[in-house]
Amino acid sequence: MENCKLNAAVLKEGIDATGRFDVLSKADGVPLVAIRLKDSTNFSVFDISENLRRFGWIVPAYTMPADAEHVAVLRIVIREDFNRSLAQRLLTDINKIVGELDAHAVHAIKLSTAAAAEGASKSTVDAVTEAFKGLAGNKKAGVC
């Protein structure tokens, strides 16, 4: 149990060092790390949870109960088989995903700005559709 608590502390320190999250869990008690985004304007903890699955992590995201529904958190339970190298790998994967989500948000903002500037005569939906078509080029079908 002491090892689990130490690994939880390492994970908390690493997550806190990113500057992107508030650590909500206490140091004593069950070895877990509960975190929320400081700024969830462009993406949420639900987006992070979903993307962590690509790397094999199952980190649930959920909203808090009544009177705190506005707070959404990620909850990482530190199990007996969770070691320091796994903690470092999880931190790396979280940072990678946050970077990707940041880049996606910037790209989406650029697209919507370009679509808005493209034509005041077109509706926003038409402008965004045209912007996406421009990105897709001459591709006719398929996802690749």
PDB file of C-alpha atoms in Angstrom:
ATOM      1  CA  MET A   1       0.000   0.000   0.000  1.00  0.00           C
ATOM      2  CA  GLU A   2       2.879   2.365   0.739  1.00  0.00           C
ATOM      3  CA  ASN A   3       4.261   1.752  -2.757  1.00  0.00           C
ATOM      4  CA  CYS A   4       0.852   2.561  -4.267  1.00  0.00           C
ATOM      5  CA  LYS A   5       0.729   5.808  -2.283  1.00  0.00           C
ATOM      6  CA  LEU A   6       4.243   6.741  -3.443  1.00  0.00           C
ATOM      7  CA  ASN A   7       3.331   6.060  -7.071  1.00  0.00           C
ATOM      8  CA  ALA A   8       0.171   8.137  -6.660  1.00  0.00           C
ATOM      9  CA  ALA A   9       2.314  10.990  -5.298  1.00  0.00           C
ATOM     10  CA  VAL A  10       4.678  10.755  -8.291  1.00  0.00           C
ATOM     11  CA  LEU A  11       1.716  10.863 -10.666  1.00  0.00           C
ATOM     12  CA  LYS A  12       0.157  13.819  -8.831  1.00  0.00           C
ATOM     13  CA  GLU A  13       3.411  15.777  -8.995  1.00  0.00           C
ATOM     14  CA  GLY A  14       3.806  15.078 -12.702  1.00  0.00           C
ATOM     15  CA  ILE A  15       0.235  16.064 -13.505  1.00  0.00           C
ATOM     16  CA  ASP A  16       0.470  19.174 -11.344  1.00  0.00           C
ATOM     17  CA  ALA A  17       3.694  20.153 -13.135  1.00  0.00           C
ATOM     18  CA  THR A  18       1.840  20.373 -16.463  1.00  0.00           C
ATOM     19  CA  GLY A  19      -0.037  23.411 -15.183  1.00  0.00           C
ATOM     20  CA  ARG A  20      -3.160  22.207 -17.036  1.00  0.00           C
ATOM     21  CA  PHE A  21      -4.945  20.387 -14.211  1.00  0.00           C
ATOM     22  CA  ASP A  22      -6.189  20.894 -10.685  1.00  0.00           C
ATOM     23  CA  VAL A  23      -5.454  17.872  -8.480  1.00  0.00           C
ATOM     24  CA  LEU A  24      -8.528  17.271  -6.323  1.00  0.00           C
ATOM     25  CA  SER A  25      -7.569  14.082  -4.480  1.00  0.00           C
ATOM     26  CA  LYS A  26      -6.041  14.047  -1.030  1.00  0.00           C
ATOM     27  CA  ALA A  27      -2.666  12.505  -0.211  1.00  0.00           C
ATOM     28  CA  ASP A  28      -4.056  10.147   2.414  1.00  0.00           C
ATOM     29  CA  GLY A  29      -6.656   7.424   1.988  1.00  0.00           C
ATOM     30  CA  VAL A  30      -7.201   5.383  -1.169  1.00  0.00           C
ATOM     31  CA  PRO A  31      -4.284   5.673  -3.626  1.00  0.00           C
ATOM     32  CA  LEU A  32      -5.974   7.534  -6.459  1.00  0.00           C
ATOM     33  CA  VAL A  33      -5.494  10.722  -8.410  1.00  0.00           C
ATOM     34  CA  ALA A  34      -8.575  12.791  -9.264  1.00  0.00           C
ATOM     35  CA  ILE A  35      -7.955  15.734 -11.585  1.00  0.00           C
ATOM     36  CA  ARG A  36      -9.910  18.326 -13.530  1.00  0.00           C
ATOM     37  CA  LEU A  37      -8.903  20.642 -16.332  1.00  0.00           C
ATOM     38  CA  LYS A  38      -8.199  24.229 -15.327  1.00  0.00           C
ATOM     39  CA  ASP A  39      -9.536  25.351 -18.722  1.00  0.00           C
ATOM     40  CA  SER A  40     -12.045  23.151 -20.524  1.00  0.00           C
ATOM     41  CA  THR A  41     -12.905  25.692 -23.210  1.00  0.00           C
ATOM     42  CA  ASN A  42     -11.500  23.710 -26.150  1.00  0.00           C
ATOM     43  CA  PHE A  43     -11.807  20.127 -24.859  1.00  0.00           C
ATOM     44  CA  SER A  44     -12.930  18.233 -21.783  1.00  0.00           C
ATOM     45  CA  VAL A  45     -11.729  15.464 -19.509  1.00  0.00           C
ATOM     46  CA  PHE A  46     -14.105  13.222 -21.474  1.00  0.00           C
ATOM     47  CA  ASP A  47     -12.020  13.907 -24.606  1.00  0.00           C
ATOM     48  CA  ILE A  48      -8.841  13.049 -22.698  1.00  0.00           C
ATOM     49  CA  SER A  49     -10.376   9.841 -21.332  1.00  0.00           C
ATOM     50  CA  GLU A  50     -11.496   8.750 -24.793  1.00  0.00           C
ATOM     51  CA  ASN A  51      -8.084   9.444 -26.312  1.00  0.00           C
ATOM     52  CA  LEU A  52      -6.208   7.653 -23.516  1.00  0.00           C
ATOM     53  CA  ARG A  53      -7.886   4.431 -24.675  1.00  0.00           C
ATOM     54  CA  ARG A  54      -5.759   4.607 -27.849  1.00  0.00           C
ATOM     55  CA  PHE A  55      -2.745   3.987 -25.627  1.00  0.00           C
ATOM     56  CA  GLY A  56      -4.418   1.216 -23.621  1.00  0.00           C
ATOM     57  CA  TRP A  57      -5.358   3.300 -20.582  1.00  0.00           C
ATOM     58  CA  ILE A  58      -8.797   3.118 -19.023  1.00  0.00           C
ATOM     59  CA  VAL A  59      -9.169   6.345 -17.094  1.00  0.00           C
ATOM     60  CA  PRO A  60     -12.826   7.160 -16.401  1.00  0.00           C
ATOM     61  CA  ALA A  61     -14.152  10.691 -16.672  1.00  0.00           C
ATOM     62  CA  TYR A  62     -17.365  11.682 -14.964  1.00  0.00           C
ATOM     63  CA  THR A  63     -19.236  14.604 -13.502  1.00  0.00           C
ATOM     64  CA  MET A  64     -19.634  15.011  -9.797  1.00  0.00           C
ATOM     65  CA  PRO A  65     -22.964  14.343  -8.009  1.00  0.00           C
ATOM     66  CA  ALA A  66     -25.750  16.826  -7.284  1.00  0.00           C
ATOM     67  CA  ASP A  67     -24.744  20.403  -6.471  1.00  0.00           C
ATOM     68  CA  ALA A  68     -21.368  19.888  -8.201  1.00  0.00           C
ATOM     69  CA  GLU A  69     -22.471  18.703 -11.666  1.00  0.00           C
ATOM     70  CA  HIS A  70     -20.404  21.457 -13.277  1.00  0.00           C
ATOM     71  CA  VAL A  71     -17.202  19.698 -12.135  1.00  0.00           C
ATOM     72  CA  ALA A  72     -15.926  16.927 -14.437  1.00  0.00           C
ATOM     73  CA  VAL A  73     -12.945  14.843 -13.352  1.00  0.00           C
ATOM     74  CA  LEU A  74     -10.600  12.097 -14.457  1.00  0.00           C
ATOM     75  CA  ARG A  75     -10.037   9.423 -11.816  1.00  0.00           C
ATOM     76  CA  ILE A  76      -6.867   7.321 -11.852  1.00  0.00           C
ATOM     77  CA  VAL A  77      -6.832   4.474  -9.337  1.00  0.00           C
ATOM     78  CA  ILE A  78      -3.318   3.299  -8.469  1.00  0.00           C
ATOM     79  CA  ARG A  79      -3.329  -0.482  -8.367  1.00  0.00           C
ATOM     80  CA  GLU A  80      -0.711  -2.782  -6.905  1.00  0.00           C
ATOM     81  CA  ASP A  81       0.802  -3.516 -10.335  1.00  0.00           C
ATOM     82  CA  PHE A  82       1.117   0.208 -11.234  1.00  0.00           C
ATOM     83  CA  ASN A  83       4.809   1.133 -11.019  1.00  0.00           C
ATOM     84  CA  ARG A  84       6.940   4.234 -11.607  1.00  0.00           C
ATOM     85  CA  SER A  85       7.605   3.459 -15.257  1.00  0.00           C
ATOM     86  CA  LEU A  86       3.855   3.153 -15.854  1.00  0.00           C
ATOM     87  CA  ALA A  87       3.342   6.461 -14.065  1.00  0.00           C
ATOM     88  CA  GLN A  88       5.890   8.101 -16.376  1.00  0.00           C
ATOM     89  CA  ARG A  89       4.276   6.506 -19.432  1.00  0.00           C
ATOM     90  CA  LEU A  90       0.823   7.707 -18.373  1.00  0.00           C
ATOM     91  CA  LEU A  91       2.173  11.237 -17.873  1.00  0.00           C
ATOM     92  CA  THR A  92       3.776  11.135 -21.331  1.00  0.00           C
ATOM     93  CA  ASP A  93       0.538   9.921 -22.898  1.00  0.00           C
ATOM     94  CA  ILE A  94      -1.552  12.578 -21.110  1.00  0.00           C
ATOM     95  CA  ASN A  95       0.819  15.314 -22.300  1.00  0.00           C
ATOM     96  CA  LYS A  96       0.748  13.939 -25.842  1.00  0.00           C
ATOM     97  CA  ILE A  97      -3.060  13.877 -25.901  1.00  0.00           C
ATOM     98  CA  VAL A  98      -3.403  17.372 -24.451  1.00  0.00           C
ATOM     99  CA  GLY A  99      -0.991  18.622 -27.137  1.00  0.00           C
ATOM    100  CA  GLU A 100      -3.005  16.895 -29.869  1.00  0.00           C
ATOM    101  CA  LEU A 101      -6.283  18.273 -28.534  1.00  0.00           C
ATOM    102  CA  ASP A 102      -4.760  21.768 -28.345  1.00  0.00           C
ATOM    103  CA  ALA A 103      -3.591  21.476 -31.965  1.00  0.00           C
ATOM    104  CA  HIS A 104      -7.006  20.214 -33.058  1.00  0.00           C
ATOM    105  CA  ALA A 105      -8.730  23.121 -31.286  1.00  0.00           C
ATOM    106  CA  VAL A 106      -6.442  25.646 -33.009  1.00  0.00           C
ATOM    107  CA  HIS A 107      -7.088  23.950 -36.366  1.00  0.00           C
ATOM    108  CA  ALA A 108     -10.864  24.060 -35.796  1.00  0.00           C
ATOM    109  CA  ILE A 109     -10.676  27.751 -34.907  1.00  0.00           C
ATOM    110  CA  LYS A 110      -8.701  28.466 -38.092  1.00  0.00           C
ATOM    111  CA  LEU A 111     -11.258  26.551 -40.171  1.00  0.00           C
ATOM    112  CA  SER A 112     -14.220  28.378 -38.691  1.00  0.00           C
ATOM    113  CA  THR A 113     -12.463  31.720 -39.060  1.00  0.00           C
ATOM    114  CA  ALA A 114     -11.609  30.964 -42.697  1.00  0.00           C
ATOM    115  CA  ALA A 115     -15.154  29.813 -43.341  1.00  0.00           C
ATOM    116  CA  ALA A 116     -16.581  32.966 -41.812  1.00  0.00           C
ATOM    117  CA  ALA A 117     -14.238  35.166 -43.827  1.00  0.00           C
ATOM    118  CA  GLU A 118     -14.940  33.249 -47.044  1.00  0.00           C
ATOM    119  CA  GLY A 119     -18.317  34.645 -47.616  1.00  0.00           C
ATOM    120  CA  ALA A 120     -20.829  36.735 -45.858  1.00  0.00           C
ATOM    121  CA  SER A 121     -23.274  35.605 -48.543  1.00  0.00           C
ATOM    122  CA  LYS A 122     -22.932  31.893 -47.628  1.00  0.00           C
ATOM    123  CA  SER A 123     -24.374  30.398 -44.525  1.00  0.00           C
ATOM    124  CA  THR A 124     -21.895  29.287 -41.876  1.00  0.00           C
ATOM    125  CA  VAL A 125     -22.687  25.623 -42.531  1.00  0.00           C
ATOM    126  CA  ASP A 126     -21.999  26.039 -46.256  1.00  0.00           C
ATOM    127  CA  ALA A 127     -18.746  27.880 -45.566  1.00  0.00           C
ATOM    128  CA  VAL A 128     -17.492  25.226 -43.142  1.00  0.00           C
ATOM    129  CA  THR A 129     -18.510  22.456 -45.561  1.00  0.00           C
ATOM    130  CA  GLU A 130     -16.543  24.142 -48.348  1.00  0.00           C
ATOM    131  CA  ALA A 131     -13.516  24.521 -46.069  1.00  0.00           C
ATOM    132  CA  PHE A 132     -13.580  20.792 -45.268  1.00  0.00           C
ATOM    133  CA  LYS A 133     -13.988  19.923 -48.947  1.00  0.00           C
ATOM    134  CA  GLY A 134     -10.903  22.006 -49.666  1.00  0.00           C
ATOM    135  CA  LEU A 135      -8.969  20.024 -47.079  1.00  0.00           C
ATOM    136  CA  ALA A 136     -10.144  16.707 -48.523  1.00  0.00           C
ATOM    137  CA  GLY A 137      -9.107  17.660 -52.060  1.00  0.00           C
ATOM    138  CA  ASN A 138     -10.321  15.377 -54.824  1.00  0.00           C
ATOM    139  CA  LYS A 139     -10.904  12.399 -52.538  1.00  0.00           C
ATOM    140  CA  LYS A 140     -14.136  10.674 -53.533  1.00  0.00           C
ATOM    141  CA  ALA A 141     -14.703   8.029 -50.854  1.00  0.00           C
ATOM    142  CA  GLY A 142     -13.158   6.175 -47.932  1.00  0.00           C
ATOM    143  CA  VAL A 143     -11.376   7.338 -44.853  1.00  0.00           C
ATOM    144  CA  CYS A 144      -7.777   6.834 -45.947  1.00  0.00           C
TER     145      CYS A 144
END
